[in-house]
Amino acid sequence: MLILSRRPGESLHLGDDIKITILSVKGQQIKLGLDVPEHLPVYREEIYRKVHAQNASALELDNNDLMVAATLWIKDTR
């Protein structure tokens, strides 16, 4: 992990398209401003982990689902 120190009002650039600005620091909270291309999703870490877990769960193969799908397909083709 790269660790950098910045003060409020200072920014970081990630490549040519992403700019992160430190807007304020208040106690344990830091307010960030993100200039990110619209097509690039931005998630808070806790949301990103939930989305990732749900996507992994949706991809799990369940043999019962396959048997039900096969049964429906066989009924439709007769």
PDB file of C-alpha atoms in Angstrom:
ATOM      1  CA  MET A   1       0.000   0.000   0.000  1.00  0.00           C
ATOM      2  CA  LEU A   2       1.276   3.409  -0.950  1.00  0.00           C
ATOM      3  CA  ILE A   3       0.965   5.854   1.939  1.00  0.00           C
ATOM      4  CA  LEU A   4       0.963   9.593   1.265  1.00  0.00           C
ATOM      5  CA  SER A   5       0.370  12.615   3.456  1.00  0.00           C
ATOM      6  CA  ARG A   6      -1.859  15.412   2.182  1.00  0.00           C
ATOM      7  CA  ARG A   7      -3.386  18.507   3.739  1.00  0.00           C
ATOM      8  CA  PRO A   8      -6.901  19.838   3.165  1.00  0.00           C
ATOM      9  CA  GLY A   9      -7.107  21.397  -0.263  1.00  0.00           C
ATOM     10  CA  GLU A  10      -4.343  19.207  -1.677  1.00  0.00           C
ATOM     11  CA  SER A  11      -5.020  16.535  -4.276  1.00  0.00           C
ATOM     12  CA  LEU A  12      -3.768  13.277  -5.709  1.00  0.00           C
ATOM     13  CA  HIS A  13      -4.044  12.178  -9.328  1.00  0.00           C
ATOM     14  CA  LEU A  14      -4.508   8.545 -10.298  1.00  0.00           C
ATOM     15  CA  GLY A  15      -3.609   8.420 -13.951  1.00  0.00           C
ATOM     16  CA  ASP A  16      -5.020  11.164 -16.149  1.00  0.00           C
ATOM     17  CA  ASP A  17      -8.700  10.729 -15.259  1.00  0.00           C
ATOM     18  CA  ILE A  18      -9.000  10.441 -11.484  1.00  0.00           C
ATOM     19  CA  LYS A  19      -8.403  13.224  -8.989  1.00  0.00           C
ATOM     20  CA  ILE A  20      -8.864  12.886  -5.237  1.00  0.00           C
ATOM     21  CA  THR A  21      -8.938  16.068  -3.166  1.00  0.00           C
ATOM     22  CA  ILE A  22      -8.787  16.289   0.631  1.00  0.00           C
ATOM     23  CA  LEU A  23     -11.664  18.629   1.411  1.00  0.00           C
ATOM     24  CA  SER A  24     -11.504  18.639   5.196  1.00  0.00           C
ATOM     25  CA  VAL A  25     -10.288  16.759   8.247  1.00  0.00           C
ATOM     26  CA  LYS A  26     -12.462  16.774  11.346  1.00  0.00           C
ATOM     27  CA  GLY A  27     -11.422  14.487  14.194  1.00  0.00           C
ATOM     28  CA  GLN A  28     -11.391  10.907  12.849  1.00  0.00           C
ATOM     29  CA  GLN A  29     -13.182  11.778   9.593  1.00  0.00           C
ATOM     30  CA  ILE A  30     -11.706  12.930   6.322  1.00  0.00           C
ATOM     31  CA  LYS A  31     -13.953  14.395   3.645  1.00  0.00           C
ATOM     32  CA  LEU A  32     -12.764  13.509   0.144  1.00  0.00           C
ATOM     33  CA  GLY A  33     -13.733  14.972  -3.194  1.00  0.00           C
ATOM     34  CA  LEU A  34     -13.529  12.519  -6.108  1.00  0.00           C
ATOM     35  CA  ASP A  35     -13.345  13.559  -9.739  1.00  0.00           C
ATOM     36  CA  VAL A  36     -13.925  10.262 -11.510  1.00  0.00           C
ATOM     37  CA  PRO A  37     -15.162   9.454 -15.030  1.00  0.00           C
ATOM     38  CA  GLU A  38     -18.898   8.666 -15.041  1.00  0.00           C
ATOM     39  CA  HIS A  39     -18.393   5.136 -16.365  1.00  0.00           C
ATOM     40  CA  LEU A  40     -16.170   4.211 -13.393  1.00  0.00           C
ATOM     41  CA  PRO A  41     -18.144   2.938 -10.382  1.00  0.00           C
ATOM     42  CA  VAL A  42     -17.152   4.229  -6.951  1.00  0.00           C
ATOM     43  CA  TYR A  43     -18.150   2.274  -3.851  1.00  0.00           C
ATOM     44  CA  ARG A  44     -17.494   2.704  -0.162  1.00  0.00           C
ATOM     45  CA  GLU A  45     -15.565  -0.384   0.955  1.00  0.00           C
ATOM     46  CA  GLU A  46     -18.431  -1.903   2.966  1.00  0.00           C
ATOM     47  CA  ILE A  47     -20.771  -1.598  -0.035  1.00  0.00           C
ATOM     48  CA  TYR A  48     -18.141  -2.989  -2.408  1.00  0.00           C
ATOM     49  CA  ARG A  49     -17.702  -6.067  -0.194  1.00  0.00           C
ATOM     50  CA  LYS A  50     -21.480  -6.677  -0.089  1.00  0.00           C
ATOM     51  CA  VAL A  51     -21.788  -6.360  -3.879  1.00  0.00           C
ATOM     52  CA  HIS A  52     -18.827  -8.690  -4.376  1.00  0.00           C
ATOM     53  CA  ALA A  53     -20.286 -11.300  -1.961  1.00  0.00           C
ATOM     54  CA  GLN A  54     -23.710 -11.138  -3.635  1.00  0.00           C
ATOM     55  CA  ASN A  55     -22.171 -11.542  -7.096  1.00  0.00           C
ATOM     56  CA  ALA A  56     -20.154 -14.549  -5.903  1.00  0.00           C
ATOM     57  CA  SER A  57     -23.290 -16.049  -4.348  1.00  0.00           C
ATOM     58  CA  ALA A  58     -25.257 -15.562  -7.562  1.00  0.00           C
ATOM     59  CA  LEU A  59     -22.577 -17.432  -9.505  1.00  0.00           C
ATOM     60  CA  GLU A  60     -22.629 -20.482  -7.244  1.00  0.00           C
ATOM     61  CA  LEU A  61     -23.876 -23.493  -9.141  1.00  0.00           C
ATOM     62  CA  ASP A  62     -26.839 -25.300  -7.644  1.00  0.00           C
ATOM     63  CA  ASN A  63     -27.585 -28.680  -9.235  1.00  0.00           C
ATOM     64  CA  ASN A  64     -31.252 -28.415  -8.228  1.00  0.00           C
ATOM     65  CA  ASP A  65     -31.578 -25.239 -10.301  1.00  0.00           C
ATOM     66  CA  LEU A  66     -30.074 -27.035 -13.303  1.00  0.00           C
ATOM     67  CA  MET A  67     -32.498 -29.958 -12.916  1.00  0.00           C
ATOM     68  CA  VAL A  68     -35.494 -27.605 -12.748  1.00  0.00           C
ATOM     69  CA  ALA A  69     -34.261 -25.686 -15.786  1.00  0.00           C
ATOM     70  CA  ALA A  70     -33.720 -28.944 -17.705  1.00  0.00           C
ATOM     71  CA  THR A  71     -37.225 -30.118 -16.810  1.00  0.00           C
ATOM     72  CA  LEU A  72     -38.742 -26.862 -18.078  1.00  0.00           C
ATOM     73  CA  TRP A  73     -36.730 -27.070 -21.294  1.00  0.00           C
ATOM     74  CA  ILE A  74     -37.795 -30.655 -21.927  1.00  0.00           C
ATOM     75  CA  LYS A  75     -41.493 -29.730 -21.393  1.00  0.00           C
ATOM     76  CA  ASP A  76     -41.200 -26.806 -23.837  1.00  0.00           C
ATOM     77  CA  THR A  77     -39.590 -28.890 -26.588  1.00  0.00           C
ATOM     78  CA  ARG A  78     -42.273 -31.620 -26.559  1.00  0.00           C
TER      79      ARG A  78
END
